[in-house]
Coordinates of C-alpha atoms and ligand atoms in Angstrom, one line a residue:
X1 CA -29.6 2.4 -16.5
X2 CA -29.9 0.1 -13.5
X3 CA -31.8 -2.9 -14.4
X4 CA -34.9 -3.7 -12.3
X5 CA -33.8 -5.3 -9.0
X6 CA -30.1 -4.6 -9.5
X7 CA -28.4 -3.1 -6.5
X8 CA -27.3 0.5 -6.8
X9 CA -24.9 2.1 -4.4
X10 CA -23.4 5.4 -4.0
X11 CA -19.9 4.0 -3.7
X12 CA -18.5 0.6 -4.6
X13 CA -15.1 -0.1 -3.1
X14 CA -13.1 -2.9 -4.7
X15 CA -10.9 -4.9 -2.3
X16 CA -10.8 -5.2 1.5
X17 CA -7.1 -4.9 2.3
X18 CA -5.7 -1.8 4.1
X19 CA -7.0 0.5 1.2
X20 CA -10.5 -0.9 0.9
X21 CA -11.1 -1.2 4.7
X22 CA -9.7 2.3 5.2
X23 CA -12.1 3.6 2.5
X24 CA -15.0 1.9 4.2
X25 CA -14.2 3.4 7.6
X26 CA -13.7 6.9 6.2
X27 CA -17.0 6.6 4.2
X28 CA -18.9 5.7 7.4
X29 CA -17.2 8.5 9.3
X30 CA -18.3 10.9 6.6
X31 CA -21.9 9.8 7.2
X32 CA -22.0 7.7 3.9
X33 CA -23.5 4.3 4.5
X34 CA -24.7 3.6 1.0
X35 CA -21.6 1.7 -0.1
X36 CA -20.5 -1.9 -0.7
X37 CA -17.1 -3.4 -0.5
X38 CA -16.5 -6.0 -3.2
X39 CA -14.1 -8.7 -2.1
X40 CA -13.0 -11.6 -4.3
X41 CA -12.0 -13.9 -1.4
X42 CA -14.0 -15.0 1.7
X43 CA -12.0 -12.9 4.2
X44 CA -10.6 -9.4 4.6
X45 CA -6.9 -8.5 4.6
X46 CA -5.7 -8.3 1.0
X47 CA -2.0 -8.9 0.7
X48 CA -1.9 -9.7 4.5
X49 CA -4.5 -12.4 4.0
X50 CA -2.8 -13.9 0.9
X51 CA 0.8 -13.9 2.1
X52 CA 1.2 -16.6 4.7
X53 CA 4.6 -17.8 3.8
X54 CA 7.0 -18.8 6.6
X55 CA 8.6 -15.8 8.1
X56 CA 6.1 -13.3 6.5
X57 CA 6.4 -10.0 8.4
X58 CA 6.3 -6.3 7.7
X59 CA 9.5 -4.2 7.5
X60 CA 7.8 -1.0 8.6
X61 CA 7.2 -0.7 12.4
X62 CA 3.7 -1.6 13.4
X63 CA 3.1 1.7 15.3
X64 CA 3.5 3.4 11.9
X65 CA 2.1 0.6 9.7
X66 CA -1.4 0.9 11.1
X67 CA -4.3 3.4 10.7
X68 CA -4.0 6.7 12.5
X69 CA -7.7 6.3 13.4
X70 CA -7.3 2.8 14.8
X71 CA -4.1 2.8 16.9
X72 CA -3.3 -0.4 18.7
X73 CA -1.3 0.0 21.9
X74 CA -0.8 -3.8 22.1
X75 CA 1.5 -4.5 19.1
X76 CA 3.7 -7.3 20.3
X77 CA 6.8 -6.5 18.3
X78 CA 8.5 -3.5 16.7
X79 CA 7.9 -5.2 13.3
X80 CA 4.8 -7.3 13.3
X81 CA 4.4 -10.7 11.7
X82 CA 1.7 -11.4 9.2
X83 CA -0.7 -13.1 11.7
X84 CA -0.7 -10.0 13.9
X85 CA -1.3 -7.6 11.0
X86 CA -4.1 -9.8 9.6
X87 CA -5.7 -10.0 13.0
X88 CA -5.5 -6.2 13.3
X89 CA -7.4 -5.8 10.0
X90 CA -10.1 -8.3 11.2
X91 CA -10.5 -6.2 14.3
X92 CA -10.7 -2.9 12.3
X93 CA -13.5 -4.6 10.2
X94 CA -15.6 -5.3 13.2
X95 CA -14.8 -2.3 15.4
X96 CA -15.9 0.1 12.7
X97 CA -18.9 -2.0 11.6
X98 CA -17.6 -2.7 8.1
X99 CA -18.4 -6.4 7.8
X100 CA -22.1 -5.9 6.9
X101 CA -21.0 -3.8 3.9
X102 CA -18.7 -6.4 2.5
X103 CA -19.8 -8.8 -0.4
X104 CA -17.4 -11.7 -0.1
X105 CA -16.7 -14.1 -3.0
X106 CA -17.4 -11.2 -5.4
X107 CA -14.5 -10.9 -7.7
X108 CA -15.0 -7.9 -9.9
X109 CA -15.2 -9.1 -13.5
X110 CA -15.9 -5.9 -15.4
X111 CA -16.5 -2.2 -14.6
X112 CA -18.1 -0.1 -17.4
X113 CA -18.8 3.6 -17.3
X114 CA -22.3 4.4 -18.6
X115 CA -22.0 7.8 -20.2
X116 CA -25.7 8.5 -20.2
X117 CA -26.6 7.3 -16.7
X118 CA -23.3 8.7 -15.3
X119 CA -22.7 5.7 -13.2
X120 CA -20.5 2.5 -13.2
X121 CA -22.0 -0.8 -14.2
X122 CA -20.1 -3.5 -12.3
X123 CA -20.3 -7.2 -12.9
X124 CA -19.0 -9.4 -10.1
X125 CA -18.8 -13.2 -9.5
X126 CA -21.8 -12.9 -7.3
X127 CA -24.0 -10.6 -9.4
X128 CA -24.2 -7.1 -10.9
X129 CA -24.6 -3.7 -9.4
X130 CA -24.3 0.0 -10.3
X131 CA -22.4 2.7 -8.5
X132 CA -22.0 6.4 -8.7
X133 CA -18.4 6.3 -7.6
X134 CA -15.9 3.4 -7.7
X135 CA -13.0 3.3 -5.3
X136 CA -10.5 0.7 -6.6
X137 CA -8.3 -0.5 -3.7
X138 CA -7.0 -3.7 -5.3
X139 CA -3.4 -2.9 -4.3
X140 CA -0.2 -3.3 -6.3
X141 CA 0.7 -6.5 -4.5
X142 CA -2.3 -8.7 -5.3
X143 CA -1.5 -10.6 -8.4
X144 CA 1.5 -13.0 -8.2
X145 CA 4.0 -12.8 -11.0
X146 CA 5.7 -15.9 -12.4
X147 CA 8.5 -15.6 -14.9
X148 CA 8.0 -17.3 -18.2
X149 CA 10.5 -20.1 -17.8
X150 CA 10.6 -22.7 -20.6
X151 CA 9.9 -26.2 -19.4
X152 CA 8.3 -25.1 -16.1
X153 CA 5.0 -26.7 -17.1
X154 CA 6.6 -30.1 -17.4
X155 CA 8.4 -29.9 -14.0
X156 CA 7.2 -33.0 -12.1
X157 CA 7.6 -31.6 -8.6
X158 CA 5.8 -29.0 -6.6
X159 CA 5.6 -25.3 -7.7
X160 CA 4.2 -22.4 -5.9
X161 CA 4.4 -18.6 -5.4
X162 CA 5.3 -17.0 -2.1
X163 CA 1.9 -15.4 -2.0
X164 CA 0.1 -18.7 -2.5
X165 CA 2.0 -20.8 -0.1
X166 CA 0.9 -24.5 0.0
X167 CA 1.0 -25.3 3.7
X168 CA -0.1 -28.9 3.0
X169 CA 3.2 -29.5 1.2
X170 CA 5.8 -30.9 3.6
X171 CA 9.2 -29.4 2.9
X172 CA 11.0 -31.8 5.2
X173 CA 13.7 -33.7 3.4
X174 CA 13.0 -31.9 0.1
X175 CA 15.4 -30.2 -2.3
X176 CA 13.9 -26.8 -2.7
X177 CA 14.8 -24.1 -5.2
X178 CA 14.0 -20.6 -4.1
X179 CA 13.7 -18.2 -7.1
X180 CA 14.3 -14.5 -6.3
X181 CA 15.9 -12.4 -3.6
X182 CA 13.3 -9.7 -2.9
X183 CA 11.6 -8.8 0.4
X184 CA 9.6 -12.1 0.4
X185 CA 12.4 -14.4 -0.5
X186 CA 14.8 -13.1 2.1
X187 CA 12.2 -13.8 4.8
X188 CA 11.5 -17.3 3.4
X189 CA 15.1 -18.5 3.0
X190 CA 16.0 -18.4 6.8
X191 CA 12.6 -19.7 7.7
X192 CA 12.7 -22.9 5.6
X193 CA 16.5 -23.5 5.6
X194 CA 16.4 -25.5 8.9
X195 CA 13.6 -27.8 7.5
X196 CA 14.6 -28.6 4.0
X197 CA 17.2 -31.1 2.9
X198 CA 18.8 -28.7 0.4
X199 CA 18.0 -25.1 -0.5
X200 CA 19.2 -23.6 -3.7
X201 CA 18.7 -19.9 -4.0
X202 CA 18.6 -18.4 -7.5
X203 CA 19.8 -14.8 -7.2
X204 CA 19.5 -12.9 -10.4
X205 CA 20.4 -9.6 -8.7
X206 CA 21.9 -9.3 -5.2
X207 CA 19.9 -7.2 -2.8
X208 CA 21.2 -4.7 -0.3
X209 CA 20.3 -5.9 3.2
X210 CA 20.4 -3.9 6.4
X211 CA 20.1 -5.1 10.0
X212 CA 16.5 -5.4 11.2
X213 CA 16.1 -3.5 14.5
X214 CA 13.3 -5.8 15.7
X215 CA 12.5 -6.5 19.3
X216 CA 9.6 -7.4 21.6
X217 CA 7.6 -4.4 22.7
X218 CA 7.7 -4.8 26.5
X219 CA 4.6 -5.2 28.7
X220 CA 5.5 -1.9 30.4
X221 CA 5.6 -0.1 27.0
X222 CA 2.2 -1.6 26.0
X223 CA 0.8 -0.6 29.4
X224 CA 2.1 3.0 28.9
X225 CA 0.7 3.2 25.4
X226 CA -2.8 2.1 26.5
X227 CA -2.9 4.4 29.6
X228 CA -1.2 7.4 28.0
X229 CA -2.2 7.6 24.3
X230 CA 0.2 10.5 23.9
X231 CA 3.1 8.1 24.3
X232 CA 1.8 6.0 21.4
X233 CA 1.3 9.1 19.3
X234 CA 4.9 10.2 20.2
X235 CA 6.2 6.9 19.1
X236 CA 4.4 7.0 15.8
X237 CA 5.5 10.6 15.3
X238 CA 9.2 9.7 15.8
X239 CA 9.0 6.7 13.5
X240 CA 7.3 9.0 10.9
X241 CA 9.7 11.9 11.4
X242 CA 12.9 9.8 11.0
X243 CA 11.6 8.4 7.7
X244 CA 10.6 11.9 6.4
X245 CA 14.2 13.1 7.0
X246 CA 15.5 10.2 4.9
X247 CA 13.5 11.1 1.8
X248 CA 15.8 13.8 0.4
X249 CA 18.7 11.3 0.1
X250 CA 16.5 9.0 -2.0
X251 CA 15.0 11.8 -4.1
X252 CA 17.7 14.5 -4.4
X253 CA 21.0 13.4 -3.1
X254 CA 21.5 9.6 -3.7
X255 CA 25.3 10.0 -2.9
X256 CA 24.3 10.6 0.7
X257 CA 23.3 7.0 0.8
X258 CA 26.9 6.0 0.6
X259 CA 27.3 5.4 4.4
X260 CA 24.1 3.3 4.4
X261 CA 25.7 1.2 1.7
X262 CA 28.9 0.7 3.7
X263 CA 26.7 -0.4 6.7
X264 CA 24.9 -3.0 4.5
X265 CA 28.3 -4.3 3.2
X266 CA 29.7 -4.7 6.7
X267 CA 26.4 -6.4 7.8
X268 CA 26.9 -9.0 5.0
X269 CA 30.6 -9.4 5.8
X270 CA 29.8 -10.1 9.5
X271 CA 28.0 -13.3 8.5
X272 CA 29.7 -14.2 5.2
X273 CA 33.5 -14.8 5.4
X274 CA 34.2 -16.4 2.1
X275 CA 35.5 -13.7 -0.4
X276 CA 34.0 -15.5 -3.4
X277 CA 30.6 -15.6 -1.7
X278 CA 31.0 -12.0 -0.5
X279 CA 31.6 -10.9 -4.1
X280 CA 28.4 -12.7 -5.3
X281 CA 26.4 -11.1 -2.6
X282 CA 27.6 -7.5 -3.2
X283 CA 25.1 -5.6 -5.4
X284 CA 26.4 -3.7 -8.4
X285 CA 24.0 -0.7 -8.0
X286 CA 23.5 2.0 -5.5
X287 CA 21.6 1.2 -2.3
X288 CA 18.0 2.4 -2.4
X289 CA 17.6 1.8 -6.2
X290 CA 15.7 -1.3 -5.3
X291 CA 13.8 -1.7 -2.1
X292 CA 16.3 -1.9 0.9
X293 CA 15.7 -5.1 2.7
X294 CA 16.0 -5.7 6.4
X295 CA 17.1 -9.0 7.9
X296 CA 19.3 -10.4 10.6
X297 CA 19.0 -14.0 9.6
X298 CA 19.2 -14.0 5.8
X299 CA 23.1 -13.9 5.5
X300 CA 23.6 -16.4 8.3
X301 CA 21.2 -18.8 6.6
X302 CA 23.1 -18.5 3.3
X303 CA 26.3 -19.9 4.8
X304 CA 24.6 -23.0 6.3
X305 CA 25.9 -26.3 4.8
X306 CA 22.6 -27.2 3.2
X307 CA 22.3 -23.9 1.2
X308 CA 23.7 -23.2 -2.3
X309 CA 23.7 -19.8 -3.8
X310 CA 23.4 -19.6 -7.6
X311 CA 24.3 -16.1 -8.6
X312 CA 22.1 -16.2 -11.7
X313 CA 18.5 -16.2 -12.7
X314 CA 16.4 -19.3 -13.5
X315 CA 16.4 -19.7 -17.3
X316 CA 15.0 -23.1 -18.0
X317 CA 13.6 -26.3 -16.4
X318 CA 14.4 -29.7 -17.9
X319 CA 12.5 -32.4 -16.1
X320 CA 13.6 -32.1 -12.4
X321 CA 16.7 -30.1 -13.4
X322 CA 16.7 -26.3 -13.1
X323 CA 19.1 -24.5 -15.4
X324 CA 20.4 -21.0 -14.5
X325 CA 21.3 -18.4 -17.0
X326 CA 25.0 -19.1 -16.2
X327 CA 24.5 -22.8 -17.0
X328 CA 24.5 -24.1 -13.4
X329 CA 22.2 -27.1 -13.1
X330 CA 20.4 -28.1 -9.9
X331 CA 17.9 -30.9 -9.2
X332 CA 14.9 -30.0 -7.2
X333 CA 11.7 -31.5 -5.7
X334 CA 10.0 -28.1 -5.3
X335 CA 10.3 -24.6 -6.7
X336 CA 9.2 -21.6 -4.7
X337 CA 8.8 -18.4 -6.7
X338 CA 9.5 -15.2 -4.8
X339 CA 9.2 -13.3 -8.0
X340 CA 6.9 -10.5 -7.0
X341 CA 3.7 -9.1 -8.3
X342 CA 2.1 -7.5 -11.3
X343 CA 2.6 -4.0 -10.1
X344 CA 2.9 -1.8 -13.3
X345 CA 0.3 -3.9 -15.2
X346 CA -2.4 -4.2 -12.6
X347 CA -4.9 -6.9 -13.7
X348 CA -8.0 -4.8 -12.6
X349 CA -7.0 -2.2 -15.3
X350 CA -8.0 -4.7 -18.0
X351 CA -11.4 -4.9 -16.5
X352 CA -12.3 -1.2 -16.2
X353 CA -13.7 0.5 -19.3
X354 CA -14.0 4.3 -19.2
X355 CA -15.9 7.0 -21.0
X356 CA -14.1 6.6 -24.3
X357 CA -14.8 2.8 -24.5
X358 CA -11.1 2.0 -23.8
X359 CA -9.8 0.1 -20.8
X360 CA -7.6 1.6 -18.1
X361 CA -4.9 -0.9 -19.3
X362 CA -5.2 0.4 -22.8
X363 CA -5.0 4.0 -21.6
X364 CA -2.0 3.1 -19.5
X365 CA -0.1 1.2 -22.3
X366 CA 2.5 3.9 -22.4
X367 CA 2.7 4.1 -18.6
X368 CA 0.3 4.5 -15.7
X369 CA -0.8 8.1 -15.0
X370 CA -3.3 9.5 -12.7
X371 CA -3.9 13.0 -11.2
X372 CA -2.5 13.1 -7.7
X373 CA -2.0 9.4 -7.9
X374 CA -5.8 8.9 -7.9
X375 CA -7.8 9.9 -10.9
X376 CA -7.2 8.8 -14.5
X377 CA -8.6 11.0 -17.4
X378 CA -11.6 9.4 -19.1
X379 CA -12.6 7.4 -16.0
X380 CA -15.1 9.7 -14.2
X381 CA -15.8 9.1 -10.5
X382 CA -13.2 6.4 -10.4
X383 CA -10.5 6.7 -7.7
X384 CA -7.6 4.4 -7.3
X385 CA -6.1 3.9 -3.9
X386 CA -2.3 3.3 -4.2
X387 CA -2.5 4.5 -7.8
X388 CA 0.4 5.5 -10.0
X389 CA 3.4 7.1 -8.3
X390 CA 2.1 6.7 -4.8
X391 CA 4.5 4.0 -3.6
X392 CA 7.2 4.6 -1.0
X393 CA 10.7 3.3 -0.7
X394 CA 11.2 3.9 3.0
X395 CA 8.0 4.6 4.9
X396 CA 4.5 3.3 5.7
X397 CA 2.0 3.0 2.8
X398 CA -0.8 3.5 5.3
X399 CA 0.2 7.2 5.4
X400 CA -0.3 7.4 1.6
X401 CA -3.6 5.4 1.8
X402 CA -5.0 7.8 4.4
X403 CA -4.0 10.8 2.3
X404 CA -5.9 9.4 -0.6
X405 CA -8.9 8.7 1.6
X406 CA -8.9 12.4 2.5
X407 CA -9.0 13.1 -1.2
X408 CA -11.8 10.5 -1.6
X409 CA -14.0 12.1 1.1
X410 CA -13.4 15.6 -0.4
X411 CA -14.3 14.2 -3.9
X412 CA -17.6 13.0 -2.6
X413 CA -18.2 16.2 -0.8
X414 CA -17.6 18.1 -4.1
X415 CA -20.1 15.9 -5.9
X416 CA -22.7 16.7 -3.1
X417 CA -22.0 20.5 -3.5
X418 CA -22.4 20.3 -7.2
X419 CA -25.7 18.4 -6.7
X420 CA -27.8 16.3 -9.1
X421 CA -26.5 13.5 -11.3
X422 CA -22.9 14.6 -11.7
X423 CA -19.5 13.2 -12.3
X424 CA -15.9 14.5 -12.1
X425 CA -13.5 13.5 -14.8
X426 CA -9.8 14.5 -14.5
X427 CA -8.8 16.8 -17.3
X428 CA -6.1 15.3 -19.5
X429 CA -4.2 18.5 -19.3
X430 CA -4.2 18.4 -15.5
X431 CA -3.1 14.7 -15.5
X432 CA -0.3 15.5 -18.0
X433 CA 0.9 18.5 -15.9
X434 CA 0.9 16.5 -12.7
X435 CA 2.9 13.7 -14.3
X436 CA 5.3 16.0 -16.1
X437 CA 6.3 17.4 -12.7
X438 CA 6.6 13.9 -11.2
X439 CA 8.8 12.6 -14.0
X440 CA 11.0 15.7 -13.9
X441 CA 11.6 15.1 -10.1
X442 CA 12.1 11.4 -10.8
X443 CA 15.2 12.1 -12.9
X444 CA 17.4 12.8 -9.9
X445 CA 16.1 10.0 -7.7
X446 CA 18.1 6.9 -6.7
X447 CA 15.4 4.8 -8.3
X448 CA 16.2 6.2 -11.7
X449 CA 19.9 6.9 -11.3
X450 CA 21.0 4.1 -9.1
X451 CA 21.9 1.7 -11.9
X452 CA 19.4 -1.1 -11.3
X453 CA 16.3 -2.6 -12.9
X454 CA 13.4 -2.8 -10.5
X455 CA 9.6 -3.3 -10.3
X456 CA 9.4 0.5 -9.7
X457 CA 10.1 0.9 -13.5
X458 CA 7.5 -0.2 -16.1
X459 CA 8.1 -1.9 -19.4
X460 CA 9.1 1.5 -20.9
X461 CA 11.7 2.1 -18.2
X462 CA 9.5 4.9 -16.6
X463 CA 9.1 5.1 -12.9
X464 CA 5.3 5.0 -12.5
X465 CA 5.2 3.6 -9.0
X466 CA 7.1 5.6 -6.5
X467 CA 6.2 9.0 -5.0
X468 CA 9.2 11.3 -5.3
X469 CA 8.6 13.3 -2.1
X470 CA 7.8 13.1 1.6
X471 CA 4.5 11.6 2.9
X472 CA 3.9 15.1 4.4
X473 CA 3.9 16.6 0.9
X474 CA 1.6 13.9 -0.4
X475 CA -0.8 14.7 2.5
X476 CA -0.8 18.3 1.5
X477 CA -1.4 17.7 -2.3
X478 CA -4.3 15.4 -1.6
X479 CA -6.1 17.4 1.1
X480 CA -8.6 19.0 -1.3
X481 CA -9.9 18.2 -4.8
X482 CA -9.2 21.2 -7.1
X483 CA -12.3 21.5 -9.3
X484 CA -10.2 23.3 -11.9
X485 CA -8.5 20.0 -12.6
X486 CA -11.7 18.2 -13.4
X487 CA -14.4 18.4 -16.1
X488 CA -17.8 18.4 -14.5
X489 CA -20.2 16.0 -16.3
X490 CA -23.9 16.3 -15.9
X491 CA -26.6 14.0 -17.0
X492 CA -29.2 15.8 -19.1
X493 CA -32.2 16.8 -16.9
X494 CA -34.8 14.1 -17.3
X495 CA -38.2 15.2 -18.7
X496 CA -41.3 14.6 -16.6
X497 CA -42.2 11.8 -19.0
X498 CA -38.7 10.1 -18.7
X499 CA -38.9 10.4 -14.9
X500 CA -42.3 8.8 -14.8
X501 CA -41.1 6.0 -17.1
X502 CA -38.0 5.5 -14.9
X503 CA -40.3 5.4 -11.8
X504 CA -42.4 2.7 -13.5
X505 CA -39.4 0.6 -14.4
X506 CA -38.1 0.7 -10.8
X507 CA -41.6 -0.1 -9.3
Ligands
NAP601 P1 10.1 -8.5 -5.7 O1 10.6 -7.4 -4.8 O2 9.5 -8.0 -7.0 O3 11.3 -9.5 -6.0 C1 11.2 -10.4 -7.0 C2 12.5 -11.2 -7.1 O4 12.3 -12.2 -8.1 C3 13.6 -10.3 -7.5 O5 14.8 -10.7 -6.8 C4 13.8 -10.7 -9.0 O6 15.1 -10.6 -9.5 C5 13.5 -12.2 -8.9 N1 13.3 -12.9 -10.2 C6 12.3 -12.7 -11.1 N2 12.5 -13.6 -12.1 C7 13.5 -14.3 -11.8 C8 14.2 -15.4 -12.4 N3 13.8 -15.9 -13.6 N4 15.3 -16.0 -11.8 C9 15.7 -15.5 -10.6 N5 15.1 -14.5 -10.0 C10 14.1 -13.9 -10.5 O7 9.0 -9.4 -5.0 P2 8.7 -9.7 -3.5 O8 9.9 -10.1 -2.8 O9 7.5 -10.5 -3.4 O10 8.4 -8.2 -2.9 C11 7.4 -7.4 -3.6 C12 7.1 -6.2 -2.7 O11 6.3 -6.7 -1.6 C13 8.3 -5.6 -1.9 O12 9.0 -4.7 -2.7 C14 7.6 -5.0 -0.8 O13 7.0 -3.8 -1.2 C15 6.5 -6.0 -0.5 N6 6.9 -6.9 0.6 C16 7.2 -6.4 1.8 C17 7.7 -7.2 2.8 C18 8.0 -6.6 4.1 O14 7.5 -5.7 4.5 N7 9.0 -7.2 4.7 C19 7.8 -8.6 2.6 C20 7.4 -9.1 1.3 C21 7.0 -8.2 0.3 P3 15.6 -9.1 -10.0 O15 15.9 -8.3 -8.8 O16 16.8 -9.4 -10.8 O17 14.5 -8.6 -10.8

């Protein structure tokens, strides 16, 4: 029951990144204004607010990596930098009147399902509230992951994660160790190499890197896109279509990726001439198994005289000395961790307790599972944006988010049609059937067969992160909520006496 004076909303959205802001816009467009967006920080933007490291940019072209309902004819580059993407999200927030709905500095501490009241009880850092429906849009890239490295606590120098860059720390003249060779690290390396005294890169696994076809979008193009919106739509359509055509190679015929692998190898060899170094930089798994990276300046930076490549992971820290798994020792003044995020063990899952009294994290111990990537069984009226098996290897996550928002709007419409105090809980059988199909399809994909270990796989080696199909297919399967896949929960009708007592409590 909502306590006296406690706010009750129809929908509580957690997070104000692309997912949360998109949800807010779609709610307003569906005529729903009784909602709150709970944001732990004091600004919107999610991962695009938190990642401010030097060189941070998106490797999906901006005309595709943006909301279909908020096109921007003025993107300055083919691939936008973090400041431009963050500014875009700020504009979306104001253009669509979302800011008054946001409760900033309101980290969600717990979310409990009340089986009698059929609503969620939410405790945040700025107070409690109840909500009929929770839309969790915390995103998979929100909680930085640091490896457990013995001795790290006693390192006397500076330590930070790529997503928590310390701009007050001056890198000039410093010996910097960069840990990791993922999408973040390969942007950081060329950006800080000219500044630092020495840069030592700890590469546990070599990535496949392709050329980045970036360029300025000309004033003429921008003029055309703003005067003739069809040209903008055409550009987006082409960017989308090319990526849709690539999907079958990732999901069904990984051998077709062979020529892409050859392209990546020659890209590396253009910049790196030393055969020993080439060998270290050549991955031992099929391209696509891990995220394919795009960069024109990563390899050229690695051959600069102030850069050392240690082809081994960081194993231990002894004072100022960093020890790699192969025994290499390096002295450093600062360690930058580009070691990724808690993707398959989302922290919010520990804070959400469902109808059975267990947390989402407990339910997901054996692997994350949700119906159509959105609804977990036992968590009624709880929708996850970018939930299990919704990630993409080659296209824009905004397409997936928008599909899930279609599903969210239909979910709310279904609740309206059912009427009264009602909740929808995904049937365990429907969730199991959905996931069985996904895992069957996963067997042939490059992510499962490519011979690598990646964050796409959870602790049990199961791929619970990537969608094994096209974005078009995901759009189709999330168009409508199929009520047969849900149990309809209804609160017992209140007696006249109960209703009067409730009225009294509220008054
Ligand atoms: P990530 O892809 O998870 O990469 C983490 C890196 O840290 C991996 O190279 C990993 O090595 C390494 N690592 C972990 N522990 C280590 C150790 N003890 N010693 C040495 N290396 C260690 O993280 P990320 O680069 O932050 O990227 C995460 C995701 O964010 C990306 O996949 C992408 O979806 C997104 N992102 C996108 C962009 C973009 O659009 N350009 C930019 C940044 C991030 P192993 O490979 O051996 O595990």
